[in-house]
Coordinates of N, CA and C and ligand atoms in Angstrom, one line a residue:
M1 N 36.8 -2.7 5.2 CA 35.6 -2.2 5.8 C 35.8 -0.9 6.6
S2 N 34.9 0.1 6.5 CA 35.1 1.3 7.2 C 34.9 1.1 8.7
M3 N 35.4 2.1 9.4 CA 35.3 2.1 10.9 C 33.8 2.0 11.3
A4 N 33.0 2.8 10.6 CA 31.6 2.9 10.9 C 30.9 1.5 10.6
G5 N 31.4 0.9 9.5 CA 30.8 -0.4 9.1 C 31.3 -1.5 10.2
L6 N 32.5 -1.4 10.6 CA 33.0 -2.3 11.6 C 32.3 -2.2 12.9
I7 N 32.1 -1.0 13.3 CA 31.3 -0.7 14.6 C 29.9 -1.3 14.5
E8 N 29.3 -1.0 13.3 CA 27.9 -1.5 13.1 C 27.9 -3.0 13.2
R9 N 28.9 -3.7 12.7 CA 28.9 -5.1 12.6 C 29.1 -5.7 14.0
L10 N 29.9 -5.1 14.8 CA 30.3 -5.6 16.1 C 29.2 -5.3 17.2
L11 N 28.4 -4.3 16.9 CA 27.4 -3.9 17.9 C 26.2 -4.9 17.8
P12 N 25.5 -5.1 18.9 CA 24.3 -5.9 18.8 C 23.3 -5.0 17.9
N13 N 22.4 -5.7 17.2 CA 21.6 -5.1 16.2 C 20.8 -3.9 16.8
F14 N 20.2 -4.2 18.0 CA 19.3 -3.2 18.5 C 20.1 -1.9 18.9
I15 N 21.3 -2.0 19.3 CA 22.1 -0.8 19.6 C 22.4 -0.1 18.3
A16 N 22.8 -0.8 17.3 CA 23.1 -0.2 16.0 C 21.9 0.5 15.5
R17 N 20.7 -0.1 15.7 CA 19.5 0.5 15.2 C 19.3 1.8 15.9
K18 N 19.5 1.7 17.3 CA 19.2 2.9 18.1 C 20.2 4.1 17.7
L19 N 21.4 3.8 17.4 CA 22.4 4.8 17.0 C 22.0 5.4 15.6
R20 N 21.5 4.5 14.7 CA 21.1 5.0 13.4 C 19.9 5.9 13.5
E21 N 19.0 5.4 14.4 CA 17.7 6.2 14.5 C 18.0 7.6 15.1
R22 N 19.0 7.6 16.1 CA 19.3 8.9 16.7 C 19.9 9.8 15.7
A23 N 20.8 9.2 14.8 CA 21.5 10.0 13.8 C 20.5 10.6 12.8
L24 N 19.4 9.9 12.5 CA 18.5 10.3 11.5 C 17.3 11.1 12.1
H25 N 17.2 11.1 13.4 CA 16.1 11.9 14.0 C 16.2 13.4 13.6
G26 N 15.1 14.0 13.2 CA 15.2 15.4 12.8 C 13.8 16.0 12.6
A27 N 13.8 17.1 12.0 CA 12.5 17.8 11.8 C 12.2 18.2 10.3
T28 N 13.0 17.7 9.4 CA 12.8 18.1 8.0 C 11.6 17.5 7.4
V29 N 11.5 16.2 7.7 CA 10.3 15.4 7.2 C 9.6 14.8 8.4
F30 N 8.4 14.4 8.2 CA 7.6 13.7 9.2 C 6.8 12.6 8.7
C31 N 7.0 11.4 9.3 CA 6.3 10.2 8.8 C 4.9 10.1 9.5
P32 N 3.8 10.3 8.8 CA 2.5 10.2 9.5 C 2.2 8.8 10.0
V33 N 2.9 7.8 9.5 CA 2.6 6.4 9.9 C 3.1 6.1 11.3
C34 N 4.4 6.4 11.5 CA 5.0 6.1 12.8 C 5.1 7.4 13.6
E35 N 4.7 8.5 13.1 CA 4.6 9.8 13.8 C 6.0 10.2 14.3
R36 N 7.0 10.1 13.5 CA 8.3 10.5 13.9 C 8.9 11.4 12.9
G37 N 9.7 12.4 13.3 CA 10.4 13.3 12.5 C 11.8 12.8 12.1
A38 N 12.3 13.1 10.9 CA 13.6 12.6 10.5 C 14.3 13.7 9.7
I39 N 15.6 13.6 9.5 CA 16.3 14.5 8.7 C 16.0 14.3 7.2
A40 N 15.5 13.1 6.8 CA 15.2 12.9 5.4 C 14.5 11.5 5.3
F41 N 13.7 11.3 4.2 CA 13.3 10.0 3.8 C 14.5 9.5 3.0
L42 N 14.7 8.2 3.1 CA 15.9 7.6 2.4 C 15.6 7.2 1.0
P43 N 16.6 7.1 0.2 CA 16.4 6.7 -1.2 C 16.0 5.2 -1.2
S44 N 15.2 4.8 -2.2 CA 14.8 3.4 -2.3 C 14.3 3.1 -3.7
G45 N 14.3 1.8 -4.1 CA 13.8 1.4 -5.4 C 15.0 1.1 -6.4
S46 N 14.6 0.6 -7.5 CA 15.7 0.4 -8.5 C 15.2 0.8 -9.9
P47 N 15.8 1.9 -10.4 CA 16.9 2.6 -9.8 C 16.4 3.4 -8.6
P48 N 17.3 3.7 -7.7 CA 16.9 4.4 -6.4 C 16.3 5.8 -6.7
R49 N 15.1 6.0 -6.1 CA 14.5 7.4 -6.1 C 14.8 8.0 -4.7
P50 N 15.0 9.3 -4.7 CA 15.2 10.0 -3.4 C 13.9 10.2 -2.7
H51 N 14.0 10.4 -1.3 CA 12.9 10.9 -0.6 C 11.7 9.8 -0.6
V52 N 12.1 8.6 -0.3 CA 11.1 7.5 -0.3 C 10.8 6.9 1.0
L53 N 11.9 6.3 1.7 CA 11.7 5.4 2.7 C 11.8 6.0 4.1
C54 N 10.8 5.8 5.0 CA 10.9 6.3 6.4 C 12.0 5.5 7.1
P55 N 13.0 6.1 7.7 CA 14.1 5.4 8.3 C 13.7 4.6 9.5
F56 N 12.5 4.9 10.0 CA 12.1 4.3 11.3 C 11.1 3.1 11.0
C57 N 10.1 3.3 10.3 CA 9.1 2.3 10.1 C 9.1 1.7 8.7
G58 N 9.9 2.2 7.8 CA 10.0 1.6 6.5 C 8.8 2.0 5.5
S59 N 8.0 3.0 5.9 CA 6.9 3.4 5.1 C 7.4 4.0 3.8
R60 N 6.6 3.9 2.7 CA 6.9 4.6 1.5 C 5.7 5.6 1.2
E61 N 5.8 6.3 0.1 CA 4.8 7.3 -0.2 C 3.4 6.8 -0.1
R62 N 3.1 5.7 -0.7 CA 1.8 5.1 -0.8 C 1.2 4.8 0.6
A63 N 2.0 4.2 1.5 CA 1.6 3.9 2.8 C 1.3 5.1 3.6
R64 N 2.2 6.1 3.4 CA 1.9 7.4 4.2 C 0.7 8.1 3.7
M65 N 0.4 8.0 2.4 CA -0.8 8.6 1.9 C -2.0 7.9 2.4
T66 N -1.9 6.6 2.4 CA -3.1 5.7 2.9 C -3.4 6.0 4.3
W67 N -2.3 6.1 5.2 CA -2.6 6.4 6.6 C -3.2 7.7 6.8
L68 N -2.7 8.8 6.1 CA -3.3 10.1 6.2 C -4.7 10.1 5.8
Y69 N -5.0 9.4 4.7 CA -6.4 9.3 4.2 C -7.3 8.6 5.2
L70 N -6.9 7.5 5.8 CA -7.7 6.8 6.7 C -8.0 7.7 7.9
K71 N -7.0 8.5 8.4 CA -7.2 9.4 9.5 C -8.1 10.5 9.1
E72 N -7.9 11.1 8.0 CA -8.6 12.3 7.5 C -10.1 11.9 7.4
Q73 N -10.4 10.7 6.8 CA -11.7 10.3 6.5 C -12.4 9.6 7.8
N74 N -11.7 9.6 8.9 CA -12.2 9.1 10.1 C -12.6 7.6 9.9
L75 N -11.7 6.9 9.2 CA -12.0 5.4 8.9 C -11.4 4.5 9.9
L76 N -10.6 5.0 10.9 CA -10.0 4.2 11.9 C -10.7 4.3 13.2
R77 N -11.5 3.2 13.5 CA -12.4 3.3 14.7 C -12.1 2.0 15.5
P78 N -12.4 2.0 16.8 CA -12.3 0.8 17.6 C -13.3 -0.3 17.0
G79 N -12.9 -1.5 17.2 CA -13.8 -2.6 16.9 C -13.9 -3.0 15.4
L80 N -13.1 -2.4 14.6 CA -13.2 -2.7 13.2 C -12.8 -4.2 12.9
R81 N -13.4 -4.7 11.8 CA -12.9 -6.0 11.3 C -12.2 -5.6 10.0
I82 N -10.9 -5.9 9.9 CA -10.0 -5.4 8.9 C -9.4 -6.5 8.1
L83 N -9.4 -6.4 6.7 CA -8.7 -7.3 5.9 C -7.6 -6.5 5.2
H84 N -6.4 -7.0 5.3 CA -5.2 -6.3 4.7 C -4.5 -7.3 3.7
V85 N -4.7 -7.0 2.5 CA -4.1 -7.9 1.4 C -2.7 -7.3 1.0
A86 N -1.8 -8.3 0.9 CA -0.4 -7.9 0.6 C 0.1 -6.8 1.6
P87 N 0.1 -7.1 2.9 CA 0.2 -6.0 3.9 C 1.5 -5.3 3.9
E88 N 1.4 -4.0 4.0 CA 2.6 -3.2 4.2 C 2.9 -3.3 5.7
A89 N 4.1 -3.6 6.1 CA 4.4 -3.9 7.5 C 4.1 -2.7 8.4
C90 N 4.4 -1.5 7.9 CA 4.3 -0.3 8.7 C 2.8 0.0 9.0
L91 N 1.9 -0.3 8.0 CA 0.5 -0.1 8.3 C -0.1 -1.2 9.1
R92 N 0.4 -2.4 8.9 CA 0.0 -3.5 9.7 C 0.2 -3.2 11.2
D93 N 1.4 -2.7 11.5 CA 1.7 -2.5 12.9 C 0.7 -1.4 13.6
R94 N 0.3 -0.4 12.8 CA -0.6 0.5 13.3 C -2.0 0.0 13.4
L95 N -2.4 -0.7 12.4 CA -3.8 -1.3 12.4 C -4.0 -2.2 13.5
K96 N -3.0 -3.0 13.8 CA -3.2 -4.0 14.9 C -3.3 -3.3 16.3
E97 N -2.9 -2.0 16.3 CA -3.0 -1.3 17.6 C -4.4 -0.8 17.9
L98 N -5.3 -0.8 16.9 CA -6.7 -0.3 17.1 C -7.4 -1.1 18.1
P99 N -8.0 -0.5 19.1 CA -8.7 -1.2 20.1 C -9.8 -2.1 19.6
Q100 N -9.8 -3.3 20.1 CA -10.9 -4.3 19.8 C -11.0 -4.6 18.3
A101 N -10.0 -4.3 17.5 CA -10.0 -4.6 16.1 C -9.7 -6.1 15.9
T102 N -10.4 -6.6 14.8 CA -10.0 -8.0 14.3 C -9.2 -7.7 13.0
Y103 N -8.0 -8.2 13.0 CA -7.1 -7.9 11.9 C -6.7 -9.1 11.2
V104 N -7.0 -9.2 9.9 CA -6.6 -10.4 9.1 C -5.6 -9.9 8.0
A105 N -4.4 -10.5 7.9 CA -3.5 -10.2 6.9 C -3.3 -11.4 6.0
G106 N -3.3 -11.1 4.7 CA -3.2 -12.3 3.7 C -2.5 -11.9 2.5
D107 N -1.9 -12.9 1.9 CA -1.1 -12.7 0.6 C -1.1 -14.0 -0.1
K108 N -1.0 -13.9 -1.4 CA -0.9 -15.1 -2.2 C 0.5 -15.7 -2.0
H109 N 0.6 -16.8 -1.4 CA 1.9 -17.4 -1.1 C 2.6 -18.0 -2.3
E110 N 3.7 -17.5 -2.6 CA 4.5 -18.0 -3.8 C 5.7 -18.7 -3.3
T111 N 6.1 -19.8 -4.0 CA 7.3 -20.5 -3.5 C 8.5 -19.6 -3.7
G112 N 9.4 -19.7 -2.8 CA 10.7 -18.9 -2.8 C 10.5 -17.6 -2.1
Y113 N 9.3 -17.2 -1.6 CA 9.2 -16.0 -0.8 C 8.8 -16.4 0.6
T114 N 9.2 -15.5 1.5 CA 8.7 -15.7 2.9 C 7.8 -14.6 3.3
Y115 N 6.9 -14.9 4.2 CA 5.8 -13.9 4.6 C 5.9 -13.7 6.1
P116 N 5.5 -12.5 6.6 CA 5.6 -12.3 8.0 C 4.6 -13.3 8.7
P117 N 5.0 -13.7 10.0 CA 4.1 -14.6 10.7 C 2.7 -14.1 10.8
G118 N 1.7 -15.0 10.6 CA 0.4 -14.6 10.7 C -0.2 -14.1 9.4
T119 N 0.5 -14.1 8.3 CA 0.0 -13.7 7.0 C -0.5 -15.0 6.4
I120 N -1.8 -15.1 6.2 CA -2.4 -16.3 5.7 C -2.3 -16.3 4.1
D121 N -2.3 -17.5 3.6 CA -2.3 -17.7 2.1 C -3.7 -17.4 1.6
L122 N -3.8 -16.5 0.7 CA -5.1 -15.9 0.3 C -5.1 -15.7 -1.2
D123 N -6.2 -16.2 -1.8 CA -6.5 -15.9 -3.2 C -7.5 -14.8 -3.3
V124 N -7.2 -13.7 -3.8 CA -8.1 -12.5 -3.8 C -9.3 -12.8 -4.8
T125 N -9.2 -13.8 -5.7 CA -10.3 -14.1 -6.5 C -11.2 -15.2 -5.9
A126 N -10.9 -15.7 -4.8 CA -11.7 -16.7 -4.1 C -11.5 -16.6 -2.6
L127 N -12.1 -15.5 -2.0 CA -11.8 -15.2 -0.6 C -12.7 -16.2 0.3
K128 N -12.1 -16.7 1.3 CA -12.8 -17.7 2.1 C -13.3 -17.0 3.4
F129 N -14.1 -15.9 3.1 CA -14.8 -15.2 4.1 C -16.3 -15.0 3.8
P130 N -17.1 -14.9 4.8 CA -18.5 -14.7 4.5 C -18.8 -13.4 3.8
D131 N -20.0 -13.2 3.2 CA -20.4 -12.0 2.7 C -20.5 -10.9 3.8
D132 N -20.3 -9.6 3.4 CA -20.5 -8.5 4.3 C -19.8 -8.6 5.6
H133 N -18.5 -9.0 5.5 CA -17.7 -9.4 6.7 C -16.8 -8.3 7.3
F134 N -16.2 -7.5 6.4 CA -15.1 -6.6 6.8 C -15.6 -5.1 6.7
H135 N -15.3 -4.3 7.8 CA -15.5 -2.9 7.7 C -14.5 -2.2 6.9
L136 N -13.3 -2.7 6.8 CA -12.2 -2.0 6.1 C -11.3 -3.0 5.4
I137 N -11.1 -2.7 4.2 CA -10.2 -3.6 3.4 C -9.1 -2.7 2.8
L138 N -7.9 -3.1 3.0 CA -6.7 -2.5 2.3 C -6.2 -3.5 1.3
C139 N -6.2 -3.1 0.0 CA -5.7 -4.0 -1.0 C -5.1 -3.2 -2.1
S140 N -3.9 -2.6 -1.8 CA -3.3 -1.7 -2.7 C -2.2 -2.3 -3.5
H141 N -2.0 -1.9 -4.8 CA -1.0 -2.5 -5.6 C -1.0 -4.0 -5.7
V142 N -2.2 -4.5 -5.8 CA -2.5 -5.9 -5.9 C -3.1 -6.3 -7.2
L143 N -4.1 -5.5 -7.6 CA -5.0 -5.9 -8.8 C -4.2 -5.9 -10.1
E144 N -3.1 -5.1 -10.2 CA -2.3 -5.1 -11.4 C -1.5 -6.4 -11.6
H145 N -1.5 -7.2 -10.5 CA -0.9 -8.6 -10.6 C -1.8 -9.7 -10.9
V146 N -3.1 -9.4 -10.8 CA -4.1 -10.5 -10.8 C -4.8 -10.6 -12.2
P147 N -4.6 -11.8 -12.9 CA -5.1 -11.9 -14.2 C -6.6 -11.6 -14.3
N148 N -7.4 -12.2 -13.4 CA -8.9 -11.9 -13.4 C -9.2 -10.8 -12.4
D149 N -8.8 -9.6 -12.7 CA -9.0 -8.5 -11.7 C -10.5 -8.2 -11.4
R150 N -11.3 -8.5 -12.4 CA -12.8 -8.2 -12.2 C -13.4 -9.2 -11.2
L151 N -12.9 -10.4 -11.3 CA -13.3 -11.4 -10.3 C -12.8 -11.0 -8.9
A152 N -11.6 -10.5 -8.8 CA -11.0 -10.1 -7.5 C -11.9 -8.9 -7.0
M153 N -12.2 -8.0 -7.8 CA -13.0 -6.8 -7.4 C -14.4 -7.3 -6.8
S154 N -15.0 -8.2 -7.5 CA -16.3 -8.7 -7.1 C -16.2 -9.4 -5.7
E155 N -15.1 -10.2 -5.6 CA -14.9 -10.8 -4.3 C -14.7 -9.9 -3.1
L156 N -13.9 -8.8 -3.4 CA -13.6 -7.8 -2.4 C -14.9 -7.1 -2.0
L157 N -15.7 -6.8 -3.0 CA -17.0 -6.2 -2.8 C -17.9 -7.1 -1.9
R158 N -17.9 -8.4 -2.3 CA -18.7 -9.4 -1.6 C -18.4 -9.4 0.0
V159 N -17.1 -9.4 0.3 CA -16.8 -9.6 1.7 C -16.8 -8.2 2.5
L160 N -17.0 -7.1 1.7 CA -17.1 -5.8 2.4 C -18.5 -5.6 3.0
K161 N -18.5 -5.1 4.2 CA -19.8 -4.8 4.8 C -20.4 -3.6 4.1
P162 N -21.7 -3.5 4.0 CA -22.4 -2.3 3.5 C -22.0 -1.1 4.4
G163 N -21.6 0.0 3.8 CA -21.1 1.1 4.6 C -19.6 1.0 4.8
G164 N -19.0 -0.1 4.5 CA -17.5 -0.3 4.7 C -16.7 0.4 3.6
T165 N -15.4 0.4 3.7 CA -14.5 1.0 2.7 C -13.4 0.1 2.4
A166 N -13.1 0.1 1.0 CA -12.0 -0.7 0.6 C -11.0 0.3 -0.1
I167 N -9.8 0.3 0.3 CA -8.7 1.2 -0.3 C -8.1 0.3 -1.4
L168 N -8.2 0.7 -2.6 CA -7.8 -0.1 -3.8 C -6.9 0.6 -4.7
M169 N -5.8 1.1 -4.2 CA -4.9 1.8 -5.1 C -4.1 0.9 -6.0
V170 N -3.9 1.4 -7.2 CA -3.1 0.7 -8.2 C -2.2 1.8 -9.0
P171 N -1.2 1.3 -9.6 CA -0.5 2.3 -10.5 C -1.3 2.6 -11.7
I172 N -1.4 3.9 -12.0 CA -2.3 4.3 -13.1 C -1.4 5.2 -14.1
A173 N -1.5 4.9 -15.4 CA -0.9 5.7 -16.4 C -2.0 6.7 -16.8
K174 N -1.8 7.9 -16.2 CA -2.9 8.9 -16.4 C -3.0 9.4 -17.9
H175 N -1.9 9.2 -18.7 CA -1.9 9.6 -20.1 C -2.7 8.6 -20.9
N176 N -3.1 7.5 -20.4 CA -3.8 6.5 -21.1 C -5.3 6.5 -20.7
A177 N -6.2 6.7 -21.6 CA -7.6 6.7 -21.3 C -8.0 5.2 -20.9
E178 N -7.5 4.3 -21.6 CA -7.9 2.9 -21.4 C -6.8 2.0 -20.8
T179 N -7.2 1.1 -20.0 CA -6.3 0.1 -19.5 C -5.7 -0.8 -20.6
Q180 N -4.3 -0.9 -20.5 CA -3.6 -1.8 -21.5 C -3.4 -3.2 -20.9
E181 N -3.9 -4.2 -21.6 CA -3.7 -5.5 -21.1 C -3.9 -6.5 -22.3
D182 N -3.1 -7.6 -22.2 CA -3.2 -8.6 -23.2 C -2.7 -9.9 -22.6
P183 N -3.6 -10.9 -22.4 CA -3.2 -12.1 -21.7 C -2.1 -12.9 -22.4
A184 N -1.9 -12.5 -23.7 CA -0.8 -13.2 -24.5 C 0.6 -12.7 -24.1
V185 N 0.6 -11.5 -23.4 CA 1.9 -11.0 -22.9 C 2.3 -11.7 -21.6
T186 N 3.2 -12.6 -21.7 CA 3.6 -13.3 -20.4 C 5.1 -13.2 -20.2
D187 N 5.9 -12.8 -21.2 CA 7.3 -12.7 -21.0 C 7.6 -11.5 -20.1
P188 N 8.5 -11.8 -19.0 CA 8.7 -10.7 -18.0 C 9.3 -9.5 -18.7
K189 N 10.1 -9.6 -19.7 CA 10.7 -8.4 -20.3 C 9.6 -7.6 -21.0
D190 N 8.7 -8.3 -21.7 CA 7.6 -7.6 -22.3 C 6.7 -6.9 -21.3
R191 N 6.5 -7.6 -20.2 CA 5.7 -7.0 -19.1 C 6.3 -5.7 -18.5
I192 N 7.6 -5.7 -18.4 CA 8.3 -4.5 -17.9 C 8.1 -3.4 -18.9
R193 N 8.3 -3.7 -20.2 CA 8.3 -2.7 -21.2 C 6.8 -2.1 -21.3
L194 N 5.8 -3.0 -21.3 CA 4.5 -2.6 -21.5 C 3.7 -2.1 -20.3
Y195 N 4.0 -2.8 -19.1 CA 3.2 -2.6 -17.9 C 4.0 -2.0 -16.7
G196 N 5.4 -2.0 -16.9 CA 6.2 -1.3 -15.9 C 6.8 -2.2 -14.9
Q197 N 6.4 -3.5 -14.8 CA 7.1 -4.4 -13.9 C 6.9 -5.8 -14.4
F198 N 7.9 -6.7 -14.0 CA 7.9 -8.0 -14.6 C 6.7 -8.9 -14.3
D199 N 6.1 -8.6 -13.2 CA 4.9 -9.4 -12.8 C 3.6 -8.7 -12.8
H200 N 3.5 -7.5 -13.5 CA 2.3 -6.8 -13.7 C 1.6 -7.4 -15.0
V201 N 0.3 -7.7 -14.9 CA -0.4 -8.2 -16.1 C -1.2 -7.2 -16.9
R202 N -1.1 -5.9 -16.4 CA -1.8 -4.8 -17.1 C -1.3 -3.5 -16.6
L203 N -1.6 -2.5 -17.4 CA -1.3 -1.1 -17.0 C -2.6 -0.3 -17.0
Y204 N -3.1 0.0 -15.8 CA -4.4 0.7 -15.7 C -4.3 2.1 -16.3
G205 N -5.4 2.5 -16.9 CA -5.5 3.9 -17.4 C -6.6 4.6 -16.6
R206 N -7.1 5.7 -17.2 CA -8.1 6.5 -16.5 C -9.4 5.8 -16.3
D207 N -9.6 4.7 -16.9 CA -10.8 3.9 -16.8 C -10.9 3.0 -15.5
Y208 N -9.8 3.1 -14.7 CA -9.8 2.2 -13.5 C -11.0 2.4 -12.6
S209 N -11.4 3.6 -12.3 CA -12.6 3.8 -11.5 C -13.8 3.2 -12.1
G210 N -13.9 3.3 -13.4 CA -15.1 2.7 -14.1 C -15.1 1.2 -13.9
R211 N -13.9 0.6 -13.9 CA -13.9 -0.9 -13.8 C -14.4 -1.3 -12.4
L212 N -14.0 -0.5 -11.4 CA -14.4 -0.7 -10.0 C -15.9 -0.5 -9.9
Q213 N -16.4 0.5 -10.6 CA -17.9 0.7 -10.6 C -18.6 -0.4 -11.2
E214 N -18.1 -0.9 -12.3 CA -18.7 -2.1 -13.0 C -18.8 -3.3 -12.1
A215 N -17.8 -3.4 -11.2 CA -17.9 -4.5 -10.2 C -18.9 -4.3 -9.1
G216 N -19.4 -3.0 -9.0 CA -20.4 -2.7 -8.0 C -20.0 -1.8 -6.9
F217 N -18.8 -1.3 -6.9 CA -18.4 -0.4 -5.9 C -18.9 1.0 -6.2
H218 N -19.2 1.8 -5.1 CA -19.3 3.2 -5.2 C -17.9 3.7 -5.1
V219 N -17.4 4.5 -6.0 CA -15.9 4.8 -6.0 C -15.7 6.3 -5.7
K220 N -14.7 6.5 -4.8 CA -14.3 7.9 -4.7 C -12.8 7.9 -5.1
E221 N -12.6 8.7 -6.2 CA -11.2 8.9 -6.7 C -10.7 10.2 -6.1
D222 N -9.7 10.1 -5.2 CA -9.4 11.3 -4.4 C -7.9 11.7 -4.6
A223 N -7.7 12.9 -5.2 CA -6.4 13.5 -5.3 C -6.1 14.2 -4.0
M224 N -5.9 13.5 -2.9 CA -5.9 14.2 -1.6 C -4.7 15.2 -1.4
T225 N -3.7 15.0 -2.2 CA -2.6 16.0 -2.1 C -3.0 17.4 -2.5
E226 N -4.1 17.5 -3.2 CA -4.5 18.8 -3.6 C -5.1 19.6 -2.4
R227 N -5.4 18.9 -1.3 CA -5.9 19.6 -0.1 C -4.7 19.9 0.8
L228 N -3.5 19.6 0.4 CA -2.3 19.9 1.2 C -1.4 20.9 0.5
S229 N -0.7 21.6 1.3 CA 0.2 22.6 0.8 C 1.5 21.9 0.2
P230 N 2.2 22.6 -0.7 CA 3.4 21.9 -1.3 C 4.4 21.6 -0.1
E231 N 4.4 22.4 0.9 CA 5.3 22.1 2.0 C 4.9 20.8 2.7
E232 N 3.6 20.6 2.9 CA 3.1 19.4 3.6 C 3.4 18.2 2.7
V233 N 3.2 18.3 1.4 CA 3.4 17.2 0.5 C 4.9 16.7 0.6
F234 N 5.8 17.7 0.7 CA 7.2 17.4 0.9 C 7.5 16.8 2.2
R235 N 6.9 17.4 3.3 CA 7.2 17.0 4.6 C 6.7 15.6 4.9
F236 N 5.6 15.2 4.4 CA 5.0 13.9 4.6 C 5.6 12.9 3.5
G237 N 6.3 13.4 2.6 CA 6.9 12.5 1.6 C 5.9 11.8 0.7
L238 N 5.0 12.6 0.1 CA 3.9 12.0 -0.7 C 4.2 12.3 -2.2
L239 N 3.5 11.6 -3.0 CA 3.6 11.8 -4.5 C 2.3 12.6 -4.9
R240 N 2.6 13.7 -5.6 CA 1.5 14.6 -6.1 C 0.6 13.8 -7.0
S241 N 1.2 12.9 -7.8 CA 0.5 12.2 -8.9 C -0.4 11.1 -8.4
E242 N -0.2 10.7 -7.1 CA -0.9 9.5 -6.7 C -2.3 9.8 -6.2
L243 N -3.2 8.9 -6.6 CA -4.6 9.1 -6.2 C -5.0 8.0 -5.2
V244 N -5.9 8.3 -4.3 CA -6.5 7.3 -3.5 C -7.8 6.8 -4.2
H245 N -7.9 5.5 -4.3 CA -9.2 5.0 -4.8 C -9.9 4.2 -3.7
A246 N -11.0 4.8 -3.2 CA -11.7 4.2 -2.1 C -13.1 3.7 -2.6
G247 N -13.3 2.4 -2.5 CA -14.6 1.8 -2.9 C -15.5 1.5 -1.7
S248 N -16.7 1.8 -1.8 CA -17.7 1.5 -0.7 C -18.9 0.7 -1.3
K249 N -19.7 0.3 -0.4 CA -20.8 -0.6 -0.7 C -22.0 -0.2 0.1
Ligands
ZN1 ZN1 7.7 6.0 9.7

């Protein structure tokens, strides 16, 4: 074990974390979620990609873009009733800080996985909430896992308040006009090959907005990085190719 590794192991966790944070503090990149500057975003993923993970709050590109979008569009207000499906921890921590907000986090509980305290077991195709209930819904990178995504979309629309907004980002293959899906494809290896991940049941194409519209959403497909300079895109650690899909009712 290296000396640095030994020191890290002997120190109480919080001191080790403080030392690491001090070492990574800088001004090259800036995380909009935790509002801290760092010398870099850390590599993450398999295989690892560079420039992904905020060393302080653990945000990735998508969470940082979501937070910037929510702020830019003035969607973060006191007193909101918020539903956060498959919650990203960094966003959860910020949303819970909103004054007088009611915050509900939920995920489909699968055996063998653990969920943060307070995350309720939730089926996005059968939501146990009244109609017109939430001002803001965050449900990103969920629908590509859900066999009946049209039912999930109609449920999300049902519980959204008129005038409310649902952030519904998914991975999209922009070179495909149509969504690729086949319920007969269940082998994890085939799903990786066809849809990009072992537990994805489809690969959305450019028709994704249309599918949300068919469910009844008014859809805004927003390439928000086009409003930012290349320097800002780098500094905030965003993906140029990623779109924000915001559905309203
Ligand atoms: Zn951060």
